[in-house]
Coordinates of C-alpha atoms in Angstrom, one line a residue:
M1 CA 0.2 -0.2 -0.2
N2 CA 2.3 2.2 0.9
Q3 CA 4.5 1.7 -2.6
T4 CA 1.0 3.0 -4.3
R5 CA 1.4 6.5 -2.3
A6 CA 4.8 7.1 -3.1
P7 CA 3.5 9.5 -6.0
L8 CA 2.1 11.4 -3.1
T9 CA 4.8 11.3 -0.8
W10 CA 7.4 12.6 -3.5
S11 CA 5.3 15.3 -4.6
L12 CA 4.9 16.7 -1.0
I13 CA 8.6 16.3 -0.6
A14 CA 8.8 18.5 -3.7
I15 CA 6.5 21.3 -2.5
V16 CA 7.8 20.9 1.2
G17 CA 11.5 21.0 0.1
F18 CA 11.0 23.8 -2.4
L19 CA 9.2 26.0 0.5
T20 CA 12.0 25.1 3.4
L21 CA 15.1 24.6 1.3
C22 CA 14.5 27.3 -1.6
P23 CA 14.7 30.6 0.7
V24 CA 18.0 28.7 2.2
L25 CA 19.5 28.0 -0.7
M26 CA 18.9 31.7 -2.0
L27 CA 20.4 33.1 1.2
L28 CA 23.3 30.5 0.7
L29 CA 23.7 32.2 -3.0
G30 CA 23.1 35.5 -2.3
S31 CA 25.5 35.7 0.7
F32 CA 28.3 35.0 -2.4
S33 CA 26.5 37.3 -4.9
Q34 CA 27.5 41.1 -5.1
G35 CA 23.8 42.2 -4.7
L36 CA 20.5 41.5 -6.1
T37 CA 21.0 43.0 -9.4
A38 CA 24.2 40.9 -9.8
F39 CA 23.1 37.6 -8.5
G40 CA 25.5 35.1 -9.5
S41 CA 28.6 37.5 -9.4
F42 CA 30.0 35.2 -6.9
T43 CA 32.2 36.8 -4.4
T44 CA 33.4 36.3 -0.5
A45 CA 33.7 39.8 -0.1
K46 CA 30.1 39.9 1.5
Y47 CA 31.2 37.7 4.7
V48 CA 34.2 39.6 4.8
A49 CA 32.5 43.1 5.4
A50 CA 30.1 41.1 7.5
Y51 CA 32.6 39.5 10.0
T52 CA 34.8 42.6 10.0
D53 CA 32.5 45.3 10.9
P54 CA 33.6 47.2 14.0
F55 CA 29.8 47.0 15.4
L56 CA 29.3 43.0 14.8
W57 CA 31.2 42.5 18.4
D58 CA 28.7 44.9 20.7
V59 CA 25.5 43.4 18.5
T60 CA 27.0 39.6 19.3
V61 CA 27.2 40.8 22.8
N62 CA 24.4 42.2 23.3
T63 CA 22.3 39.5 21.4
I64 CA 24.1 36.9 23.8
V65 CA 23.1 38.9 27.0
F66 CA 19.8 39.3 25.7
V67 CA 19.1 35.7 24.9
I68 CA 20.5 33.9 27.4
G69 CA 19.2 36.2 30.1
S70 CA 15.5 36.2 28.8
S71 CA 15.4 32.2 28.3
V72 CA 16.9 31.7 31.7
F73 CA 14.4 34.5 33.4
S74 CA 11.6 32.5 31.1
T75 CA 12.5 28.8 31.9
L76 CA 12.9 29.7 35.9
L77 CA 9.5 31.4 36.2
A78 CA 8.1 28.7 34.3
L79 CA 9.6 25.9 36.6
F80 CA 8.0 28.1 39.4
L81 CA 5.0 28.3 38.2
A82 CA 4.3 24.7 37.0
Y83 CA 5.6 23.4 40.5
L84 CA 2.7 25.5 42.1
N85 CA 0.1 24.4 39.8
T86 CA 1.3 20.8 40.0
R87 CA 2.5 19.9 43.4
T88 CA 1.0 22.2 45.5
N89 CA -2.4 23.0 47.1
M90 CA -2.5 26.6 45.4
P91 CA -6.0 28.2 45.5
M92 CA -7.7 29.2 42.0
K93 CA -5.5 27.1 39.6
G94 CA -7.6 28.2 36.7
A95 CA -5.4 31.3 36.6
F96 CA -2.3 29.1 35.7
A97 CA -4.4 28.0 32.6
V98 CA -5.1 31.6 31.7
L99 CA -1.1 32.2 32.1
A100 CA -0.4 29.7 29.6
I101 CA -3.1 30.3 26.9
V102 CA -4.4 34.2 26.9
P103 CA -0.7 35.6 26.4
M104 CA -0.5 33.8 23.5
M105 CA -3.3 35.5 21.4
I106 CA -1.5 39.2 22.3
P107 CA 0.9 39.8 19.6
H108 CA 4.2 40.2 20.6
L109 CA 4.3 43.6 19.2
L110 CA 1.4 44.7 21.0
F111 CA 3.2 43.2 24.1
S112 CA 6.1 45.0 23.5
V113 CA 4.1 48.6 22.8
S114 CA 2.2 48.2 26.1
W115 CA 5.6 48.0 28.1
A116 CA 6.7 51.1 26.1
L117 CA 3.8 52.8 27.0
L118 CA 4.0 51.9 30.7
L119 CA 7.7 52.4 31.4
N120 CA 9.3 54.5 28.2
P121 CA 11.3 57.4 30.2
S122 CA 9.9 60.3 28.4
N123 CA 5.9 60.0 28.7
G124 CA 5.3 56.2 30.3
L125 CA 2.5 56.0 32.3
L126 CA 4.1 54.3 35.2
N127 CA 6.7 56.5 35.2
M128 CA 4.9 59.4 35.4
I129 CA 3.1 58.3 38.6
L130 CA 5.9 57.2 39.9
Q131 CA 7.3 60.7 39.6
G132 CA 4.2 62.5 40.5
A133 CA 4.1 60.1 43.7
F134 CA 7.9 60.3 45.0
G135 CA 8.2 64.1 43.4
L136 CA 11.3 62.8 41.0
E137 CA 12.5 64.6 38.1
E138 CA 13.3 62.2 35.8
A139 CA 11.7 58.8 35.3
P140 CA 13.1 56.0 37.3
L141 CA 12.5 53.2 35.0
N142 CA 13.8 52.9 31.4
I143 CA 11.9 50.0 29.3
Y144 CA 14.4 51.1 26.4
S145 CA 17.5 49.1 27.6
L146 CA 18.8 45.6 27.3
W147 CA 16.9 44.9 30.7
G148 CA 14.1 46.0 29.7
M149 CA 14.2 44.0 26.5
I150 CA 15.1 40.6 28.3
L151 CA 12.1 41.3 31.1
V152 CA 9.6 41.5 28.3
E153 CA 10.9 38.7 26.2
G154 CA 11.0 36.4 29.0
L155 CA 7.7 37.2 30.0
L156 CA 6.7 36.3 26.2
N157 CA 8.4 32.9 26.5
M158 CA 7.3 31.7 29.8
P159 CA 3.9 30.3 28.6
I160 CA 5.8 28.2 26.4
A161 CA 8.5 27.1 28.6
Y162 CA 5.4 26.2 31.2
L163 CA 3.9 24.2 28.4
I164 CA 6.9 22.1 28.3
I165 CA 7.6 22.0 31.9
A166 CA 4.3 21.6 33.6
P167 CA 3.5 18.2 32.2
A168 CA 6.9 16.9 33.3
M169 CA 6.3 18.4 36.7
A170 CA 2.5 16.5 37.0
S171 CA 4.3 13.3 35.9
F172 CA 6.8 13.3 38.4
D173 CA 7.0 10.4 41.3
V174 CA 6.9 12.8 44.4
S175 CA 8.1 9.1 46.4
L176 CA 11.5 9.9 44.9
E177 CA 11.5 13.4 47.1
E178 CA 10.1 11.3 50.1
S179 CA 12.6 8.6 50.2
S180 CA 15.4 11.5 50.2
R181 CA 14.1 13.0 52.8
V182 CA 13.6 9.7 54.9
S183 CA 17.3 9.4 54.4
G184 CA 18.0 12.2 56.0
A185 CA 18.4 14.7 53.0
S186 CA 17.4 18.3 53.3
V187 CA 14.5 19.6 51.0
W188 CA 17.3 22.2 49.0
R189 CA 19.5 19.0 48.3
T190 CA 16.7 17.1 47.7
L191 CA 15.6 19.3 45.1
V192 CA 19.4 19.5 43.8
R193 CA 20.1 15.9 43.5
V194 CA 16.6 14.4 42.9
T195 CA 14.2 16.6 41.5
L196 CA 15.9 19.1 39.1
P197 CA 17.7 15.9 37.5
V198 CA 14.6 14.2 37.0
L199 CA 13.1 17.1 35.1
R200 CA 16.3 17.8 33.2
P201 CA 15.1 17.0 29.8
A202 CA 12.2 19.0 30.0
I203 CA 13.7 22.3 31.8
L204 CA 16.5 22.4 29.2
A205 CA 13.9 21.9 26.2
A206 CA 12.2 24.6 27.5
F207 CA 15.4 26.7 27.7
I208 CA 17.0 25.5 24.3
L209 CA 13.2 26.7 22.7
A210 CA 13.4 30.0 24.6
I211 CA 16.9 30.7 22.9
V212 CA 15.8 29.8 19.5
R213 CA 12.5 31.8 19.9
S214 CA 14.7 35.0 21.6
L215 CA 17.2 34.7 18.8
A216 CA 14.6 35.3 16.3
S217 CA 12.5 37.7 18.2
Y218 CA 12.4 41.0 16.4
A219 CA 9.2 42.7 18.1
V220 CA 10.7 43.3 21.2
P221 CA 14.2 44.4 20.0
R222 CA 12.8 46.8 17.6
V223 CA 10.4 48.6 19.9
L224 CA 12.0 48.4 23.1
G225 CA 16.1 48.2 21.6
T226 CA 15.9 50.5 18.6
P227 CA 15.4 53.9 20.8
G228 CA 17.9 52.7 23.2
R229 CA 20.4 52.1 20.7
V230 CA 20.5 48.6 21.6
D231 CA 21.2 46.5 18.3
V232 CA 20.5 42.3 18.4
L233 CA 21.6 40.7 15.5
A234 CA 17.9 40.9 14.1
T235 CA 17.6 44.7 14.3
Y236 CA 21.1 44.6 12.9
L237 CA 19.8 42.6 10.1
F238 CA 17.2 44.6 9.2
E239 CA 19.2 47.8 9.4
M240 CA 21.3 46.4 6.4
I241 CA 18.6 46.0 4.2
S242 CA 16.5 49.1 5.0
T243 CA 18.9 52.0 5.8
G244 CA 20.7 53.9 3.6
F245 CA 20.9 54.3 -0.3
A246 CA 22.1 51.1 -1.3
P247 CA 20.7 48.3 1.1
D248 CA 23.6 45.5 1.4
Y249 CA 21.7 42.2 1.0
G250 CA 24.1 40.1 0.5
K251 CA 26.1 41.2 3.6
A252 CA 22.7 40.6 5.6
A253 CA 22.6 37.1 3.9
A254 CA 26.0 36.1 4.9
L255 CA 25.6 37.1 8.2
G256 CA 22.2 35.3 8.3
M257 CA 23.8 31.9 7.9
S258 CA 25.6 31.8 10.8
V259 CA 21.9 33.0 12.8
L260 CA 20.5 30.3 10.7
S261 CA 22.8 27.8 11.6
A262 CA 22.9 28.2 15.0
S263 CA 19.2 28.2 14.9
I264 CA 19.0 24.9 13.3
G265 CA 21.7 23.4 15.6
L266 CA 19.5 24.3 18.8
I267 CA 16.4 22.9 17.1
V268 CA 18.2 19.5 16.3
L269 CA 19.7 19.5 20.1
Y270 CA 15.7 20.2 21.3
R271 CA 14.7 17.3 19.0
Y272 CA 17.0 15.2 20.9
L273 CA 16.5 15.9 24.2
T274 CA 12.7 15.8 24.1
A275 CA 13.5 12.2 21.9
E276 CA 15.6 11.2 25.1
S277 CA 13.0 11.9 27.5
G278 CA 11.9 8.3 28.0
K279 CA 14.8 7.7 29.8
Y280 CA 13.5 10.2 32.9
V281 CA 10.4 8.2 33.2
T282 CA 9.5 7.9 36.8
I283 CA 6.0 6.7 37.0
S284 CA 5.7 2.6 36.0
S285 CA 3.0 1.1 37.9
R286 CA -0.8 1.9 38.6
G287 CA 0.1 2.6 42.2
F288 CA 1.5 6.1 41.5
K289 CA -0.6 8.7 43.0
P290 CA 0.8 12.5 43.0
T291 CA 0.4 13.9 45.9
M292 CA -0.1 17.8 46.8
I293 CA 2.1 19.7 49.0
E294 CA 0.6 22.2 51.6
L295 CA 1.9 25.9 51.3
K296 CA 0.3 26.6 54.8
R297 CA 1.5 30.3 55.6
S298 CA 3.2 31.0 52.2
K299 CA -0.2 30.1 50.4
T300 CA -1.6 34.2 50.8
P301 CA 1.8 35.3 49.4
L302 CA 2.5 33.0 46.6
F303 CA -1.4 33.4 45.7
I304 CA -0.1 37.4 45.4
I305 CA 2.7 36.6 43.1
V306 CA 0.5 34.5 41.0
A307 CA -2.1 37.4 40.5
L308 CA 0.8 40.0 40.0
L309 CA 1.9 37.7 37.1
C310 CA -1.9 37.8 35.7
L311 CA -1.8 41.2 36.1
L312 CA 1.7 41.9 34.3
M313 CA 0.9 39.4 31.2
I314 CA -2.7 39.8 30.9
V315 CA -4.6 43.0 32.2
L316 CA -1.8 45.4 32.3
P317 CA -0.9 44.7 28.5
V318 CA -4.7 45.0 27.2
A319 CA -5.9 47.6 29.8
V320 CA -2.9 50.2 28.7
L321 CA -3.9 49.7 24.7
L322 CA -7.5 50.4 25.4
Y323 CA -6.9 52.9 27.8
T324 CA -3.9 54.8 25.5
S325 CA -6.7 54.6 22.1
M326 CA -9.1 56.6 24.0
I327 CA -6.9 59.5 24.9
P328 CA -5.8 62.4 22.5
Y329 CA -2.1 62.3 24.2
S330 CA -0.4 60.7 27.0
M331 CA -1.4 61.4 30.3
V332 CA -2.0 59.8 33.8
P333 CA -5.4 58.1 34.2
S334 CA -6.9 61.4 36.0
A335 CA -10.6 62.8 35.9
R336 CA -9.4 65.3 33.4
A337 CA -8.0 62.1 31.5
F338 CA -11.6 60.3 31.5
A339 CA -13.3 63.6 30.7
L340 CA -11.2 63.9 27.3
M341 CA -11.5 60.1 26.3
S342 CA -13.4 59.8 22.8
W343 CA -13.2 57.6 19.9
Q344 CA -11.2 59.7 18.0
N345 CA -8.0 57.8 17.5
W346 CA -10.6 54.8 16.2
I347 CA -12.3 57.0 13.6
D348 CA -8.8 58.5 12.4
V349 CA -7.9 54.6 12.0
L350 CA -11.0 53.2 10.4
Q351 CA -10.6 56.5 7.9
D352 CA -7.0 55.8 7.1
P353 CA -6.8 54.2 3.7
L354 CA -3.3 52.6 4.7
S355 CA -4.9 51.3 7.9
L356 CA -7.8 49.8 6.1
L357 CA -5.4 48.3 2.9
A358 CA -3.6 46.4 5.8
L359 CA -6.6 45.3 7.4
K360 CA -7.4 43.7 4.2
N361 CA -4.3 42.7 3.2
S362 CA -4.1 40.5 6.6
L363 CA -7.6 39.1 6.5
F364 CA -7.1 37.9 3.0
L365 CA -3.6 36.1 4.2
A366 CA -5.1 34.6 7.3
V367 CA -8.4 33.2 5.3
V368 CA -6.5 32.1 2.1
G369 CA -3.0 31.2 3.7
A370 CA -4.7 29.2 6.6
T371 CA -6.9 27.4 4.2
L372 CA -4.1 26.6 1.9
G373 CA -1.8 25.6 4.5
V374 CA -3.7 23.5 6.2
L375 CA -4.8 21.8 3.2
L376 CA -1.0 21.0 2.4
S377 CA -0.6 20.2 5.8
L378 CA -3.4 17.7 6.1
F379 CA -1.4 15.5 3.5
I380 CA 1.8 16.1 5.1
A381 CA 0.4 14.5 8.3
Y382 CA -1.4 11.9 6.6
V383 CA 2.1 10.6 4.8
V384 CA 3.6 11.0 8.0
V385 CA 1.3 9.4 10.5
K386 CA 0.0 6.8 8.5
L387 CA 2.9 5.6 5.9
R388 CA 5.7 5.6 8.4
T389 CA 8.4 5.2 5.2
R390 CA 11.9 6.7 5.0
A391 CA 10.5 9.1 2.6
A392 CA 7.7 10.3 5.0
G393 CA 10.3 10.5 7.8
L394 CA 12.1 13.0 5.4
L395 CA 9.1 15.0 4.8
D396 CA 8.9 15.0 8.8
S397 CA 12.0 16.8 8.8
L398 CA 11.7 18.8 6.3
T399 CA 8.5 20.1 7.7
F400 CA 9.9 20.9 11.0
L401 CA 12.9 22.4 9.9
S402 CA 11.2 25.7 9.0
F403 CA 10.3 26.2 12.6
S404 CA 14.2 26.8 13.3
F405 CA 14.2 29.7 10.8
P406 CA 14.5 33.2 12.3
G407 CA 11.7 35.1 10.4
I408 CA 14.1 37.7 9.6
V409 CA 16.7 35.6 7.9
I410 CA 14.0 33.9 6.0
G411 CA 12.6 36.8 4.9
I412 CA 15.8 37.4 3.4
G413 CA 16.2 34.3 1.8
F414 CA 12.8 34.6 0.2
M415 CA 13.8 38.4 -0.6
W416 CA 16.9 37.1 -3.1
F417 CA 14.3 34.4 -4.2
F418 CA 11.0 36.8 -5.1
V419 CA 13.0 39.5 -6.5
Q420 CA 14.3 37.2 -9.5
T421 CA 10.3 36.5 -10.2
P422 CA 7.2 38.3 -10.7
L423 CA 6.4 37.4 -7.7
Y424 CA 8.4 40.2 -5.8
A425 CA 6.2 43.0 -4.0
T426 CA 3.0 40.8 -3.8
L427 CA 0.6 39.2 -1.7
T428 CA 1.3 36.0 -3.0
A429 CA 5.1 36.2 -1.8
L430 CA 3.8 37.2 1.4
L431 CA 1.5 34.4 1.2
L432 CA 4.1 31.6 0.4
A433 CA 6.7 32.8 2.6
Y434 CA 4.0 32.8 5.9
I435 CA 3.1 29.2 4.6
A436 CA 6.7 28.0 4.6
A437 CA 7.6 29.8 8.0
Y438 CA 4.4 28.4 9.7
L439 CA 3.9 25.2 8.3
P440 CA 4.8 23.0 11.5
Y441 CA 1.4 24.7 13.4
G442 CA -0.6 23.1 11.0
V443 CA 1.2 20.3 11.3
R444 CA 1.4 19.4 14.5
P445 CA -2.0 19.4 15.2
L446 CA -3.1 17.7 12.2
S447 CA -0.7 14.5 13.0
S448 CA -2.1 13.8 16.6
A449 CA -5.5 14.0 15.3
F450 CA -4.5 11.2 12.7
V451 CA -3.0 9.0 15.2
Q452 CA -6.3 8.5 17.0
V453 CA -7.9 7.4 13.1
H454 CA -7.6 3.9 13.4
A455 CA -5.8 2.2 9.9
H456 CA -9.0 -0.5 9.8
L457 CA -11.3 2.4 9.0
E458 CA -9.3 3.4 5.6
E459 CA -8.5 0.0 4.5
S460 CA -12.4 -0.9 5.1
S461 CA -13.1 2.3 2.6
L462 CA -10.5 0.8 0.1
V463 CA -11.5 -2.9 0.0
C464 CA -14.7 -1.6 -0.7
G465 CA -13.8 0.1 -3.9
A466 CA -13.3 3.5 -2.9
S467 CA -10.4 5.5 -4.3
S468 CA -8.0 6.7 -2.0
L469 CA -9.3 10.5 -2.7
T470 CA -12.8 9.3 -2.0
T471 CA -11.9 7.7 1.3
M472 CA -9.7 10.6 2.4
R473 CA -13.1 13.0 1.9
R474 CA -15.9 10.7 2.8
I475 CA -14.1 9.0 6.1
I476 CA -10.9 10.4 7.4
V477 CA -11.8 14.1 7.0
P478 CA -14.5 14.1 8.8
L479 CA -13.2 12.3 11.9
L480 CA -10.3 15.1 12.0
I481 CA -12.6 18.2 11.7
P482 CA -12.0 19.1 15.4
G483 CA -8.0 18.9 14.4
V484 CA -8.6 20.5 11.1
V485 CA -10.5 23.7 12.8
S486 CA -7.6 24.1 15.3
A487 CA -4.8 23.8 12.7
W488 CA -6.6 26.9 10.6
I489 CA -7.4 28.9 13.5
L490 CA -3.8 28.6 14.8
M491 CA -2.4 29.4 11.5
A492 CA -5.2 32.1 11.1
T493 CA -4.1 33.9 14.0
M494 CA -0.3 33.4 13.5
F495 CA -0.9 34.8 9.9
I496 CA -2.9 37.9 11.4
R497 CA 0.1 39.0 13.6
E498 CA 2.9 38.2 11.6
L499 CA 5.5 41.0 11.8
T500 CA 9.2 39.3 11.1
V501 CA 8.9 37.8 7.8
S502 CA 6.1 41.0 6.5
V503 CA 8.5 43.7 7.6
V504 CA 10.8 42.2 4.9
L505 CA 9.2 41.4 2.0
S506 CA 5.9 44.0 2.5
R507 CA 6.3 46.7 -0.1
P508 CA 3.8 49.8 -0.5
G509 CA 0.5 47.9 -1.4
T510 CA 1.3 44.8 0.6
E511 CA 1.2 46.2 4.2
V512 CA -0.3 44.0 6.8
L513 CA -1.3 45.4 10.2
A514 CA 1.8 44.4 12.2
V515 CA 3.9 46.2 9.8
Q516 CA 1.1 49.5 10.1
I517 CA 1.3 49.1 13.8
L518 CA 5.2 49.4 13.7
S519 CA 5.1 52.4 11.3
Y520 CA 2.7 53.9 13.9
A521 CA 5.0 53.5 16.8
E522 CA 7.9 54.7 14.6
D523 CA 6.3 58.3 14.3
G524 CA 4.7 58.4 17.7
L525 CA 1.3 58.3 16.8
W526 CA 0.4 55.9 20.3
G527 CA -3.6 56.6 20.3
K528 CA -4.1 55.2 16.5
L529 CA -1.0 52.3 17.1
S530 CA -3.4 51.3 20.0
A531 CA -6.7 51.6 18.3
L532 CA -5.3 49.4 15.3
G533 CA -3.6 47.3 17.9
I534 CA -6.8 46.5 19.7
I535 CA -8.5 45.5 16.6
M536 CA -5.9 43.0 15.7
I537 CA -6.3 41.5 19.1
L538 CA -10.6 41.8 19.1
I539 CA -10.1 39.5 15.5
S540 CA -7.4 36.7 17.2
T541 CA -9.7 36.3 20.2
A542 CA -12.7 36.3 17.5
L543 CA -10.9 33.3 15.7
V544 CA -10.1 31.3 19.1
L545 CA -13.6 31.5 20.4
L546 CA -14.8 30.5 16.8
A547 CA -12.3 27.5 17.2
Q548 CA -13.6 26.5 20.8
Y549 CA -17.3 26.5 19.6
T550 CA -17.0 24.7 16.2
G551 CA -14.9 22.2 18.4
K552 CA -17.8 22.2 20.8
Y553 CA -20.2 21.9 17.7
F554 CA -18.4 18.9 16.3
K555 CA -17.8 16.8 19.3
S556 CA -21.3 17.1 19.9
R557 CA -22.4 16.2 16.5
Q558 CA -20.1 13.0 16.9
G559 CA -21.6 12.2 20.5
L560 CA -24.9 12.0 18.9
A561 CA -24.3 9.8 15.8

């Protein structure tokens, strides 16, 4: 049977290989080329120029501090929250589910902007409150700094780290700790010698994935680092292709190859750690029963800490955007500020031709891109899960490869490709780049759904004379509808908020919401920015709610059947 599906497998390998390897190949060729208009005139001068740039050392140091600092912060915070949620009698544990899911609906760009509105040194709301309360002449806090970038990026990456660590923490057999304590070990020694070593794969996986995400991050460094003149590799690469009279795409490609290689290496390490996690299994019998640790006097202080985290990660970012969208200029919340509130910024945004064009383009890319992405993901997941051949393994590896591509770097690779074709500066170019960058977000949910569909159903259909396409359409797809819907919503929300690829490939006429919001930020139009940002959040939230409703609807239909 697998032999009859070989054409499908190799066709998918060709398509996915084009989407994932084409920009990498073009990036490599571009790094040895004189320029976009002299593609093929090979030279090593771009590598020499890139790696002898005197600014590269400072940029590299900033990048290392930013990436390691934010990754350590997010991992430690996730470890702390996972312990409270899975191992203690913490009240209102539903707050942890909110912490893990809701921040993902807030685009990184808007989260960064909200902190800039709160703590920028000129007119940040919290800084103005502190100055008025304590009579300070200068702002006490400056978010436009390396520590500010680490704080915000760490908060953004914490939910992902939490989702990796929490299941491992919940599956931990606490009898191991009890045995250690009975043997005379202190709480600290038990933590260091027993608990953390067993959880090491999950902790390292969360840490490495946070490094990959921080290395690829562009929104936080652009919004918080650029005003403070703190450049990291992402913003440094973008400046190469966006400033001056002659942008140096070859130099950017040469430096981007190093970033891409580092990201791929880290993803390979991440997959190795997650594959080796079976060596650390501690639950081996039905007698396992997780026990809850009584917090006693520390329950209230810890609950306050979790409540503050909810405030910092969910309530405050959205609240400051909503408040700023209603006032004419930055001012401390007061009776006068509330008296001046109006919908003027919203009206201006909805009457702005560029904003309306960006909204239209983003909705088109979300709907059409997610539909095409899920259709492709459906066939990929089928081949990977059901066929299990070497070619299917190659297809799986090619699909997951794009997860390691930093957006700015892969955007430069696509730039080298599209500029040689009529697709340059079109929505089609953005559509293809989006699907290539976010294909794993469609394949993973569908792969999980396919695992639950037994092969006997498909075989029975084929024995009865149905073709493979008919079997897929009449038997398999109806059973996968909840997974299909989840994959579609996930890809659509990613496309709505996409920035890193868009900022490289977007041109006049192909602006998207994230690029338009970034333009407002650069012009200091905080009111319009906030109004457009709230619109983006509302669209993302509506898609998530639609996914939940659709999932419940089809689950109830299956229950009735």
